[in-house]
Short mmCIF file of C-alpha atoms in Angstrom, two decimals:
data_model
loop_
_atom_site.label_atom_id
_atom_site.label_comp_id
_atom_site.label_asym_id
_atom_site.label_seq_id
_atom_site.Cartn_x
_atom_site.Cartn_y
_atom_site.Cartn_z
CA UNK S 20 -71.33 42.26 -64.60
CA UNK S 21 -69.13 39.82 -62.70
CA UNK S 22 -70.74 36.74 -61.28
CA UNK S 23 -70.19 35.51 -57.80
CA UNK S 24 -71.04 32.42 -55.80
CA UNK S 25 -71.85 32.51 -52.10
CA UNK S 26 -72.67 29.50 -49.95
CA UNK S 27 -74.73 30.65 -47.01
CA UNK S 28 -75.56 28.90 -43.74
CA UNK S 29 -79.08 29.86 -42.63
CA UNK S 30 -78.66 28.59 -39.07
CA UNK S 31 -81.01 26.19 -37.29
CA UNK S 32 -84.28 27.79 -38.39
CA UNK S 33 -85.30 30.78 -36.29
CA UNK S 34 -84.23 34.01 -38.06
CA UNK S 35 -82.85 35.32 -34.75
CA UNK S 36 -79.88 33.04 -35.43
CA UNK S 37 -79.20 34.36 -38.94
CA UNK S 38 -76.14 36.64 -39.00
CA UNK S 39 -76.06 40.14 -40.57
CA UNK S 40 -73.39 38.87 -42.98
CA UNK S 41 -75.69 36.09 -44.21
CA UNK S 42 -78.58 38.56 -44.59
CA UNK S 43 -76.38 40.97 -46.58
CA UNK S 44 -75.16 38.25 -48.93
CA UNK S 45 -78.71 36.97 -49.46
CA UNK S 46 -79.91 40.52 -50.20
CA UNK S 47 -77.09 40.94 -52.74
CA UNK S 48 -78.03 37.77 -54.66
CA UNK S 49 -79.87 37.76 -57.96
CA UNK S 50 -80.38 34.00 -57.77
CA UNK S 51 -81.04 31.79 -54.75
CA UNK S 52 -80.33 28.08 -55.08
CA UNK S 53 -81.18 25.37 -52.56
CA UNK S 54 -83.37 22.65 -51.16
CA UNK S 55 -86.88 24.00 -51.67
CA UNK S 56 -87.97 24.04 -47.97
CA UNK S 57 -84.87 26.08 -47.04
CA UNK S 58 -85.60 28.60 -49.81
CA UNK S 59 -89.15 28.83 -48.51
CA UNK S 60 -87.79 30.19 -45.21
CA UNK S 61 -86.52 33.31 -46.97
CA UNK S 62 -88.37 36.48 -47.85
CA UNK S 63 -87.31 37.31 -51.41
CA UNK S 64 -87.72 40.45 -53.49
CA UNK S 65 -89.62 40.19 -56.80
CA UNK S 66 -86.36 40.59 -58.73
CA UNK S 67 -84.72 37.60 -57.04
CA UNK S 68 -85.08 34.20 -58.67
CA UNK S 69 -85.46 31.04 -56.57
CA UNK S 70 -84.14 27.72 -57.89
CA UNK S 71 -85.51 25.06 -55.56
CA UNK S 72 -84.55 21.43 -55.81
CA UNK S 73 -84.90 18.11 -54.06
CA UNK S 74 -82.96 17.09 -50.94
CA UNK S 75 -80.82 14.51 -52.70
CA UNK S 76 -79.87 16.63 -55.73
CA UNK S 77 -76.83 18.22 -54.08
CA UNK S 78 -74.39 17.66 -56.91
CA UNK S 79 -76.78 18.93 -59.58
CA UNK S 80 -77.65 21.96 -57.43
CA UNK S 81 -73.96 22.80 -56.97
CA UNK S 82 -73.32 22.57 -60.73
CA UNK S 83 -76.37 24.71 -61.49
CA UNK S 84 -75.17 27.37 -59.02
CA UNK S 85 -71.62 27.44 -60.46
CA UNK S 86 -72.97 27.66 -64.00
CA UNK S 87 -75.23 30.59 -63.11
CA UNK S 88 -72.31 32.40 -61.43
CA UNK S 89 -70.04 31.82 -64.44
CA UNK S 90 -72.82 33.31 -66.59
CA UNK S 91 -72.45 36.53 -64.58
CA UNK S 92 -75.20 36.17 -61.98
CA UNK S 93 -74.86 36.77 -58.25
CA UNK S 94 -75.73 33.39 -56.79
CA UNK S 95 -76.37 32.36 -53.20
CA UNK S 96 -76.57 28.66 -52.41
CA UNK S 97 -78.40 28.22 -49.13
CA UNK S 98 -77.93 25.46 -46.59
CA UNK S 99 -79.39 24.80 -43.16
CA UNK S 100 -77.16 25.31 -40.12
CA UNK S 101 -73.54 25.93 -41.10
CA UNK S 102 -73.00 25.46 -44.84
CA UNK S 103 -69.66 23.75 -44.22
CA UNK S 104 -70.95 20.96 -41.96
CA UNK S 105 -72.48 17.97 -43.79
CA UNK S 106 -74.03 20.51 -46.13
CA UNK S 107 -73.74 22.33 -49.45
CA UNK S 108 -70.23 23.82 -49.24
CA UNK S 109 -68.54 20.47 -49.88
CA UNK S 110 -70.87 19.72 -52.77
CA UNK S 111 -70.03 23.08 -54.36
CA UNK S 112 -66.26 22.54 -54.06
CA UNK S 113 -66.62 19.04 -55.49
CA UNK S 114 -68.32 20.62 -58.50
CA UNK S 115 -65.65 23.35 -58.72
CA UNK S 116 -62.83 20.80 -58.67
CA UNK S 117 -64.49 18.75 -61.42
CA UNK S 118 -65.33 21.84 -63.50
CA UNK S 119 -63.34 23.90 -65.97
CA UNK S 120 -60.83 26.69 -65.31
CA UNK S 121 -63.57 29.36 -65.36
CA UNK S 122 -65.22 27.61 -62.42
CA UNK S 123 -61.97 27.71 -60.39
CA UNK S 124 -61.65 31.41 -61.17
CA UNK S 125 -65.04 32.18 -59.61
CA UNK S 126 -65.35 34.64 -56.75
CA UNK S 127 -66.60 32.29 -53.99
CA UNK S 128 -67.55 33.17 -50.43
CA UNK S 129 -68.60 30.69 -47.76
CA UNK S 130 -70.71 32.38 -45.06
CA UNK S 131 -70.69 30.41 -41.80
CA UNK S 132 -73.87 29.86 -39.81
CA UNK S 133 -75.01 28.61 -36.41
CA UNK S 134 -74.71 24.85 -36.79
CA UNK S 135 -77.39 22.43 -35.66
CA UNK S 136 -74.83 20.92 -33.30
CA UNK S 137 -74.14 24.17 -31.44
CA UNK S 138 -77.78 25.26 -31.40
CA UNK S 139 -78.68 21.88 -29.86
CA UNK S 140 -75.81 22.01 -27.38
CA UNK S 141 -76.87 25.49 -26.23
CA UNK S 142 -80.37 24.23 -25.40
CA UNK S 143 -78.96 21.34 -23.39
CA UNK S 144 -76.21 23.14 -21.45
CA UNK S 145 -72.60 22.75 -22.54
CA UNK S 146 -72.24 19.11 -23.63
CA UNK S 147 -69.60 20.09 -26.23
CA UNK S 148 -67.53 21.97 -23.65
CA UNK S 149 -64.49 19.77 -24.19
CA UNK S 150 -63.10 17.58 -27.00
CA UNK S 151 -65.85 16.36 -29.31
CA UNK S 152 -66.49 15.03 -32.79
CA UNK S 153 -69.21 15.37 -35.40
CA UNK S 154 -70.06 12.22 -37.28
CA UNK S 155 -72.66 11.53 -39.94
CA UNK S 156 -74.43 8.25 -39.25
CA UNK S 157 -75.56 7.95 -42.85
CA UNK S 158 -74.13 5.06 -44.79
CA UNK S 159 -75.40 6.44 -48.08
CA UNK S 160 -72.04 8.06 -48.82
CA UNK S 161 -69.61 5.88 -46.86
CA UNK S 162 -69.49 2.22 -45.85
CA UNK S 163 -71.08 1.31 -42.53
CA UNK S 164 -67.74 -0.19 -41.44
CA UNK S 165 -66.21 3.31 -41.59
CA UNK S 166 -69.03 4.63 -39.38
CA UNK S 167 -68.54 1.91 -36.76
CA UNK S 168 -64.75 2.32 -36.77
CA UNK S 169 -65.17 6.04 -36.10
CA UNK S 170 -67.77 5.52 -33.37
CA UNK S 171 -65.42 3.08 -31.65
CA UNK S 172 -62.38 5.33 -31.99
CA UNK S 173 -64.14 8.49 -30.82
CA UNK S 174 -65.90 6.96 -27.82
CA UNK S 175 -62.86 4.97 -26.70
CA UNK S 176 -60.69 8.10 -26.84
CA UNK S 177 -63.14 10.17 -24.76
CA UNK S 178 -64.66 12.45 -27.39
CA UNK S 179 -68.24 13.59 -26.94
CA UNK S 180 -70.10 12.61 -30.15
CA UNK S 181 -72.56 14.70 -32.16
CA UNK S 182 -74.42 12.41 -34.56
CA UNK S 183 -75.75 14.02 -37.72
CA UNK S 184 -78.28 12.19 -39.92
CA UNK S 185 -79.06 9.67 -37.17
CA UNK S 186 -82.22 8.30 -38.73
CA UNK S 187 -84.53 8.56 -41.72
CA UNK S 188 -87.34 6.47 -43.16
CA UNK S 189 -84.83 4.64 -45.34
CA UNK S 190 -82.22 4.26 -42.56
CA UNK S 191 -84.08 2.93 -39.58
CA UNK S 192 -81.63 0.49 -37.91
CA UNK S 193 -78.34 2.42 -37.84
CA UNK S 194 -78.94 4.48 -34.69
CA UNK S 195 -79.90 1.41 -32.66
CA UNK S 196 -76.78 -0.33 -33.96
CA UNK S 197 -74.67 2.68 -32.95
CA UNK S 198 -76.05 2.62 -29.38
CA UNK S 199 -75.44 -1.14 -29.19
CA UNK S 200 -71.86 -0.63 -30.32
CA UNK S 201 -71.25 2.12 -27.75
CA UNK S 202 -72.81 0.37 -24.72
CA UNK S 203 -69.82 -1.91 -24.00
CA UNK S 204 -67.44 1.09 -24.36
CA UNK S 205 -69.12 3.84 -22.32
CA UNK S 206 -70.75 3.76 -18.85
CA UNK S 207 -74.47 2.93 -18.81
CA UNK S 208 -75.22 6.34 -17.25
CA UNK S 209 -73.49 8.29 -20.06
CA UNK S 210 -75.87 11.13 -20.94
CA UNK S 211 -77.54 11.04 -24.36
CA UNK S 212 -79.65 13.89 -25.75
CA UNK S 213 -82.03 13.94 -28.70
CA UNK S 214 -82.50 17.48 -30.03
CA UNK S 215 -85.15 17.80 -32.72
CA UNK S 216 -86.05 20.89 -34.80
CA UNK S 217 -84.09 23.15 -32.47
CA UNK S 218 -85.28 26.82 -32.42
CA UNK S 219 -88.38 25.87 -34.47
CA UNK S 220 -91.93 25.83 -33.02
CA UNK S 221 -91.89 22.02 -32.94
CA UNK S 222 -88.58 21.87 -31.00
CA UNK S 223 -88.23 18.87 -28.75
CA UNK S 224 -85.37 17.91 -26.42
CA UNK S 225 -85.14 14.48 -24.78
CA UNK S 226 -82.43 13.75 -22.21
CA UNK S 227 -81.70 10.15 -21.34
CA UNK S 228 -78.81 7.74 -20.78
CA UNK S 229 -76.94 5.44 -23.11
CA UNK S 230 -78.49 2.43 -21.35
CA UNK S 231 -82.02 3.72 -22.03
CA UNK S 232 -81.57 5.62 -25.31
CA UNK S 233 -84.43 4.79 -27.66
CA UNK S 234 -83.70 5.29 -31.40
CA UNK S 235 -87.41 5.97 -31.95
CA UNK S 236 -86.88 9.44 -30.44
CA UNK S 237 -84.91 10.48 -33.54
CA UNK S 238 -86.11 11.52 -36.96
CA UNK S 239 -84.64 13.42 -39.91
CA UNK S 240 -84.56 16.69 -37.95
CA UNK S 241 -82.82 15.26 -34.88
CA UNK S 242 -79.26 15.74 -33.73
CA UNK S 243 -78.12 13.11 -31.21
CA UNK S 244 -75.48 14.06 -28.65
CA UNK S 245 -73.68 11.26 -26.81
CA UNK S 246 -71.58 12.29 -23.82
CA UNK S 247 -68.19 11.02 -22.81
CA UNK S 248 -67.51 9.39 -19.46
CA UNK S 249 -66.69 12.91 -18.21
CA UNK S 250 -70.04 14.50 -19.19
CA UNK S 251 -72.06 15.62 -16.16
CA UNK S 252 -75.79 15.88 -15.54
CA UNK S 253 -77.23 18.60 -13.29
CA UNK S 254 -80.72 17.65 -12.18
CA UNK S 255 -83.26 20.40 -11.54
CA UNK S 256 -86.69 20.26 -9.99
CA UNK S 257 -89.62 20.67 -12.34
CA UNK S 258 -87.66 20.90 -15.56
CA UNK S 259 -85.16 18.94 -17.61
CA UNK S 260 -81.54 18.58 -16.44
CA UNK S 261 -78.54 20.44 -17.79
CA UNK S 262 -75.71 18.46 -19.38
CA UNK S 263 -72.15 19.74 -19.58
CA UNK S 264 -68.67 18.43 -20.19
CA UNK S 265 -66.09 19.95 -17.83
CA UNK S 266 -63.02 21.73 -19.12
CA UNK S 267 -60.72 19.81 -16.82
CA UNK S 268 -60.04 16.14 -17.33
CA UNK S 269 -57.89 13.60 -15.51
CA UNK S 270 -56.19 10.67 -17.23
CA UNK S 271 -58.69 8.37 -18.93
CA UNK I 26 -87.08 41.65 -10.24
CA UNK I 27 -86.01 38.15 -11.24
CA UNK I 28 -82.40 37.56 -12.12
CA UNK I 29 -81.25 35.70 -15.15
CA UNK I 30 -78.01 34.37 -16.51
CA UNK I 31 -77.18 34.28 -20.21
CA UNK I 32 -73.98 32.92 -21.72
CA UNK I 33 -73.45 34.56 -25.08
CA UNK I 34 -71.13 33.62 -27.94
CA UNK I 35 -69.86 36.79 -29.65
CA UNK I 36 -68.61 34.99 -32.77
CA UNK I 37 -65.12 35.29 -34.26
CA UNK I 38 -64.79 39.06 -33.93
CA UNK I 39 -66.43 40.98 -36.75
CA UNK I 40 -69.91 42.17 -35.62
CA UNK I 41 -71.35 40.99 -38.94
CA UNK I 42 -71.17 37.50 -37.43
CA UNK I 43 -73.06 38.40 -34.24
CA UNK I 44 -76.64 37.06 -34.31
CA UNK I 45 -79.77 39.13 -33.57
CA UNK I 46 -80.47 36.81 -30.62
CA UNK I 47 -77.05 37.54 -29.11
CA UNK I 48 -77.57 41.30 -29.63
CA UNK I 49 -81.00 41.17 -27.98
CA UNK I 50 -79.71 39.27 -24.95
CA UNK I 51 -76.77 41.67 -24.58
CA UNK I 52 -79.13 44.66 -24.79
CA UNK I 53 -81.33 43.11 -22.10
CA UNK I 54 -78.44 42.68 -19.66
CA UNK I 55 -77.82 44.92 -16.67
CA UNK I 56 -74.40 43.36 -16.08
CA UNK I 57 -71.85 42.07 -18.58
CA UNK I 58 -69.22 39.64 -17.35
CA UNK I 59 -66.20 38.39 -19.30
CA UNK I 60 -62.59 38.49 -20.31
CA UNK I 61 -61.82 42.21 -20.54
CA UNK I 62 -60.80 42.31 -24.26
CA UNK I 63 -64.09 40.59 -25.24
CA UNK I 64 -66.11 43.11 -23.21
CA UNK I 65 -64.17 45.88 -24.95
CA UNK I 66 -65.65 44.72 -28.29
CA UNK I 67 -69.15 45.69 -27.11
CA UNK I 68 -70.85 49.06 -27.19
CA UNK I 69 -72.57 49.39 -23.80
CA UNK I 70 -75.19 51.82 -22.53
CA UNK I 71 -74.33 53.98 -19.51
CA UNK I 72 -76.69 51.91 -17.34
CA UNK I 73 -74.91 48.64 -18.12
CA UNK I 74 -72.10 47.54 -15.82
CA UNK I 75 -69.03 45.74 -17.20
CA UNK I 76 -67.17 43.24 -15.02
CA UNK I 77 -63.93 42.49 -16.85
CA UNK I 78 -61.50 39.85 -15.68
CA UNK I 79 -58.33 38.04 -16.67
CA UNK I 80 -58.18 35.22 -19.22
CA UNK I 81 -57.44 32.50 -16.69
CA UNK I 82 -60.09 33.50 -14.14
CA UNK I 83 -62.89 31.45 -15.73
CA UNK I 84 -64.12 29.77 -12.56
CA UNK I 85 -64.15 33.00 -10.55
CA UNK I 86 -65.92 34.80 -13.40
CA UNK I 87 -68.59 32.07 -13.59
CA UNK I 88 -69.21 32.27 -9.84
CA UNK I 89 -69.40 36.05 -9.95
CA UNK I 90 -71.95 35.89 -12.78
CA UNK I 91 -74.13 33.33 -10.98
CA UNK I 92 -74.00 35.33 -7.74
CA UNK I 93 -75.07 38.52 -9.54
CA UNK I 94 -77.97 36.67 -11.20
CA UNK I 95 -79.12 35.17 -7.89
CA UNK I 96 -79.09 38.71 -6.49
CA UNK I 97 -81.70 39.63 -9.11
CA UNK I 98 -79.56 41.14 -11.86
CA UNK I 99 -79.80 40.33 -15.57
CA UNK I 100 -76.35 38.98 -16.32
CA UNK I 101 -74.71 38.17 -19.66
CA UNK I 102 -71.43 36.25 -19.62
CA UNK I 103 -69.66 36.81 -22.93
CA UNK I 104 -67.34 34.43 -24.71
CA UNK I 105 -65.58 34.54 -28.04
CA UNK I 106 -66.83 32.27 -30.85
CA UNK I 107 -69.46 29.82 -29.60
CA UNK I 108 -69.84 29.98 -25.82
CA UNK I 109 -70.19 26.18 -25.62
CA UNK I 110 -66.90 25.29 -27.35
CA UNK I 111 -63.81 25.42 -25.09
CA UNK I 112 -65.34 28.54 -23.60
CA UNK I 113 -67.41 29.98 -20.75
CA UNK I 114 -70.56 27.80 -20.86
CA UNK I 115 -68.78 24.81 -19.29
CA UNK I 116 -67.23 27.01 -16.61
CA UNK I 117 -70.66 28.40 -15.72
CA UNK I 118 -72.25 24.94 -15.43
CA UNK I 119 -69.32 23.75 -13.29
CA UNK I 120 -70.07 26.64 -10.95
CA UNK I 121 -73.83 25.88 -11.03
CA UNK I 122 -73.25 22.22 -10.18
CA UNK I 123 -70.98 23.15 -7.25
CA UNK I 124 -73.33 25.91 -6.02
CA UNK I 125 -76.42 25.86 -3.85
CA UNK I 126 -80.05 25.11 -4.81
CA UNK I 127 -80.74 28.76 -5.67
CA UNK I 128 -78.03 28.57 -8.34
CA UNK I 129 -79.65 25.48 -9.93
CA UNK I 130 -82.98 27.30 -9.95
CA UNK I 131 -81.56 30.16 -12.05
CA UNK I 132 -83.08 31.05 -15.40
CA UNK I 133 -80.12 30.24 -17.68
CA UNK I 134 -79.91 30.69 -21.46
CA UNK I 135 -76.95 29.69 -23.61
CA UNK I 136 -76.84 31.71 -26.86
CA UNK I 137 -74.83 29.94 -29.58
CA UNK I 138 -72.39 31.85 -31.77
CA UNK I 139 -70.33 31.39 -34.91
CA UNK I 140 -67.43 29.27 -33.67
CA UNK I 141 -63.80 30.00 -34.56
CA UNK I 142 -63.68 26.58 -36.21
CA UNK I 143 -66.52 27.26 -38.64
CA UNK I 144 -65.41 30.83 -39.37
CA UNK I 145 -61.95 29.49 -40.21
CA UNK I 146 -63.32 26.62 -42.29
CA UNK I 147 -65.48 29.04 -44.29
CA UNK I 148 -62.42 31.10 -45.25
CA UNK I 149 -60.57 27.98 -46.38
CA UNK I 150 -63.34 26.22 -48.32
CA UNK I 151 -65.12 23.27 -46.75
CA UNK I 152 -62.44 21.34 -44.84
CA UNK I 153 -65.02 20.24 -42.21
CA UNK I 154 -67.39 18.93 -44.89
CA UNK I 155 -67.32 15.42 -43.51
CA UNK I 156 -66.61 13.75 -40.13
CA UNK I 157 -64.36 15.90 -37.94
CA UNK I 158 -63.33 16.51 -34.37
CA UNK I 159 -62.43 19.52 -32.25
CA UNK I 160 -59.58 19.00 -29.83
CA UNK I 161 -57.91 21.40 -27.41
CA UNK I 162 -54.15 21.01 -27.56
CA UNK I 163 -53.73 22.60 -24.15
CA UNK I 164 -52.33 20.35 -21.46
CA UNK I 165 -53.18 22.85 -18.73
CA UNK I 166 -56.47 21.07 -17.98
CA UNK I 167 -55.75 17.50 -19.09
CA UNK I 168 -52.67 15.26 -19.23
CA UNK I 169 -50.62 15.38 -22.44
CA UNK I 170 -51.11 11.60 -22.76
CA UNK I 171 -54.85 12.19 -23.21
CA UNK I 172 -54.13 14.70 -25.97
CA UNK I 173 -51.84 12.32 -27.85
CA UNK I 174 -54.26 9.39 -27.48
CA UNK I 175 -57.02 11.52 -28.99
CA UNK I 176 -54.84 12.78 -31.85
CA UNK I 177 -53.90 9.20 -32.67
CA UNK I 178 -57.48 7.92 -32.47
CA UNK I 179 -58.97 10.75 -34.53
CA UNK I 180 -56.38 10.75 -37.31
CA UNK I 181 -56.29 6.96 -37.56
CA UNK I 182 -60.07 6.83 -37.89
CA UNK I 183 -60.18 9.46 -40.65
CA UNK I 184 -61.56 12.47 -38.79
CA UNK I 185 -60.47 15.93 -39.92
CA UNK I 186 -59.04 17.66 -36.82
CA UNK I 187 -59.65 21.22 -35.65
CA UNK I 188 -57.03 22.11 -33.04
CA UNK I 189 -58.01 24.75 -30.49
CA UNK I 190 -55.37 26.37 -28.26
CA UNK I 191 -52.53 25.11 -30.47
CA UNK I 192 -49.83 27.36 -29.02
CA UNK I 193 -49.14 30.07 -26.48
CA UNK I 194 -46.05 31.62 -24.94
CA UNK I 195 -46.18 29.10 -22.12
CA UNK I 196 -46.97 26.14 -24.41
CA UNK I 197 -44.47 26.30 -27.24
CA UNK I 198 -43.61 22.65 -28.01
CA UNK I 199 -47.00 20.91 -28.11
CA UNK I 200 -47.98 21.77 -31.67
CA UNK I 201 -44.67 20.52 -33.08
CA UNK I 202 -45.10 17.34 -31.06
CA UNK I 203 -48.63 16.94 -32.46
CA UNK I 204 -47.40 17.24 -36.07
CA UNK I 205 -44.60 14.76 -35.33
CA UNK I 206 -47.14 12.31 -33.91
CA UNK I 207 -49.43 12.66 -36.94
CA UNK I 208 -46.75 12.35 -39.67
CA UNK I 209 -46.44 8.56 -39.51
CA UNK I 210 -50.26 8.22 -39.54
CA UNK I 211 -51.37 10.58 -42.33
CA UNK I 212 -50.01 11.11 -45.87
CA UNK I 213 -47.26 13.76 -46.17
CA UNK I 214 -49.47 15.80 -48.52
CA UNK I 215 -52.37 15.99 -46.04
CA UNK I 216 -53.52 19.64 -46.10
CA UNK I 217 -52.94 21.72 -42.99
CA UNK I 218 -54.31 25.25 -42.53
CA UNK I 219 -53.39 27.89 -39.96
CA UNK I 220 -56.23 30.41 -39.53
CA UNK I 221 -55.34 33.36 -37.31
CA UNK I 222 -57.65 36.16 -36.09
CA UNK I 223 -60.33 35.19 -38.62
CA UNK I 224 -62.70 38.07 -39.60
CA UNK I 225 -60.45 40.58 -37.80
CA UNK I 226 -58.30 43.18 -39.62
CA UNK I 227 -55.16 41.16 -38.84
CA UNK I 228 -56.63 37.92 -40.29
CA UNK I 229 -54.05 35.59 -41.75
CA UNK I 230 -54.56 32.21 -43.47
CA UNK I 231 -51.65 29.88 -44.27
CA UNK I 232 -52.23 26.68 -46.25
CA UNK I 233 -49.54 24.02 -46.22
CA UNK I 234 -49.09 20.26 -45.87
CA UNK I 235 -48.49 18.05 -42.87
CA UNK I 236 -44.93 17.39 -44.09
CA UNK I 237 -44.14 21.10 -44.14
CA UNK I 238 -46.35 22.46 -41.35
CA UNK I 239 -44.38 24.92 -39.22
CA UNK I 240 -45.65 25.39 -35.64
CA UNK I 241 -44.24 28.94 -35.69
CA UNK I 242 -47.22 29.95 -37.86
CA UNK I 243 -49.54 29.55 -34.85
CA UNK I 244 -50.15 31.85 -31.93
CA UNK I 245 -52.88 32.25 -29.32
CA UNK I 246 -55.38 33.46 -31.93
CA UNK I 247 -54.79 30.60 -34.37
CA UNK I 248 -57.00 27.66 -35.16
CA UNK I 249 -55.16 24.80 -36.89
CA UNK I 250 -57.09 22.53 -39.25
CA UNK I 251 -55.55 19.18 -40.19
CA UNK I 252 -57.17 17.32 -43.06
CA UNK I 253 -57.88 13.63 -43.34
CA UNK I 254 -56.50 11.48 -46.14
CA UNK I 255 -59.71 12.34 -48.03
CA UNK I 256 -59.30 16.14 -47.84
CA UNK I 257 -58.76 17.73 -51.27
CA UNK I 258 -56.84 20.81 -52.36
CA UNK I 259 -58.03 22.92 -55.33
CA UNK I 260 -55.18 25.07 -56.61
CA UNK I 261 -56.01 28.45 -58.15
CA UNK I 262 -53.80 30.87 -60.01
CA UNK I 263 -52.82 34.03 -58.18
CA UNK I 264 -54.49 33.22 -54.89
CA UNK I 265 -54.48 30.59 -52.17
CA UNK I 266 -56.02 27.17 -52.79
CA UNK I 267 -59.37 25.95 -51.54
CA UNK I 268 -59.49 22.93 -49.23
CA UNK I 269 -62.52 20.70 -48.89
CA UNK I 270 -63.42 17.27 -47.58
CA UNK I 271 -65.81 15.39 -49.88
CA UNK I 272 -69.13 14.08 -48.64
CA UNK I 273 -68.53 10.66 -50.18
CA UNK I 274 -65.91 8.31 -48.78
CA UNK I 275 -64.77 4.83 -49.70
CA UNK I 276 -63.49 2.30 -47.16
CA UNK I 277 -60.41 3.56 -45.31
#
């Protein structure tokens, strides 16, 4: 039996956003590896083994998955959203690069998923309709000075910004600092959206402006979208506005 | 009968990457609107009408779709990849904003899809594993000076870059100019990937470096990924290398 290693994006949460390819790869797996709450989303057969682990244990989880695959098992590492975006695919390739030649020889497939960013954007309109960037606000894995340099560069150049990991219990001040940094660069009326637990029963969308954006609206399940000066707001009566970024842009 | 307007991302091409939600919305539609080759991908029932149009006619197509929905029809506008990324969702909201109050009152749903960028990244490893941007290289809808300012800002700040619309028959020099602009900013060995027609039978992936990147490898179906200085290459014997961008970064 030849082992294999798949890294599978489960999408934002609702199974209606899980692709047939992801379902087929999950069904083919003998062993499922991942953050325990993501594994809990899946219906497994009795012959499939689940290896749940803690949120922070990404490196250990990646090594465990590679070792199981080298031992001949059919392993699926699961990740929320798209596995390649601030998620498990990078951790697996870090482990592969550091591992032995038999790890590099593994049959590896990355299965893309609906990212949190695009699921959130779809609920809000088309805020990512023109040039945009995705930026992790966490300073656990990079210096805060790198985060601020990127926020400044992206906003000054006119990119819409999708902020991943905007806030957690241990990182409470960074999002407020990011808004404070952006306020002198972007117009006060620049649209800002907080999209929390998108496609899940507890989904919540808050639309505001950069001037009024309140970091308290974000938690660990929130994606924050910050418009560019070109992003438009379409007000509607009785319901929240649409945001979109036009395809056409004049000189900035 | 109440009309509705859905904007549906079909994913990169292979139906294994089409979500159940997208399939359900397409099945519910009375009228399908889109670029003719995208509509040709779909299996329609005899009672469903297809309204195919030319690639450039995005504004007209958006207005047609909104008008059909206001008339009480159940309309699905289809787009390749994710409908919100350099695709039809922005065009539809532009039309909605310019239209009358009955257009704003429409029941609109945007259905996210697997974007070309994430499908390409999955084939290549995890090149978008840390901060990245998506940038359209087309100067049809924005001045070339805006494109170059964004390329400079993104590469200088350490973002990986996904280039949409890198090259067409009418736009033959821009990609070479982009590489020339980036060469003094990024290391010569920075990985560059050309991903063409990903998930389709004619899929082609070319991995090279910024120093050696040849614009001739790109056509209208190509997504170009340009690493940051942090992006790593894992060589393998007998097959193409993996590229990934680590989660952890030191000061740049």
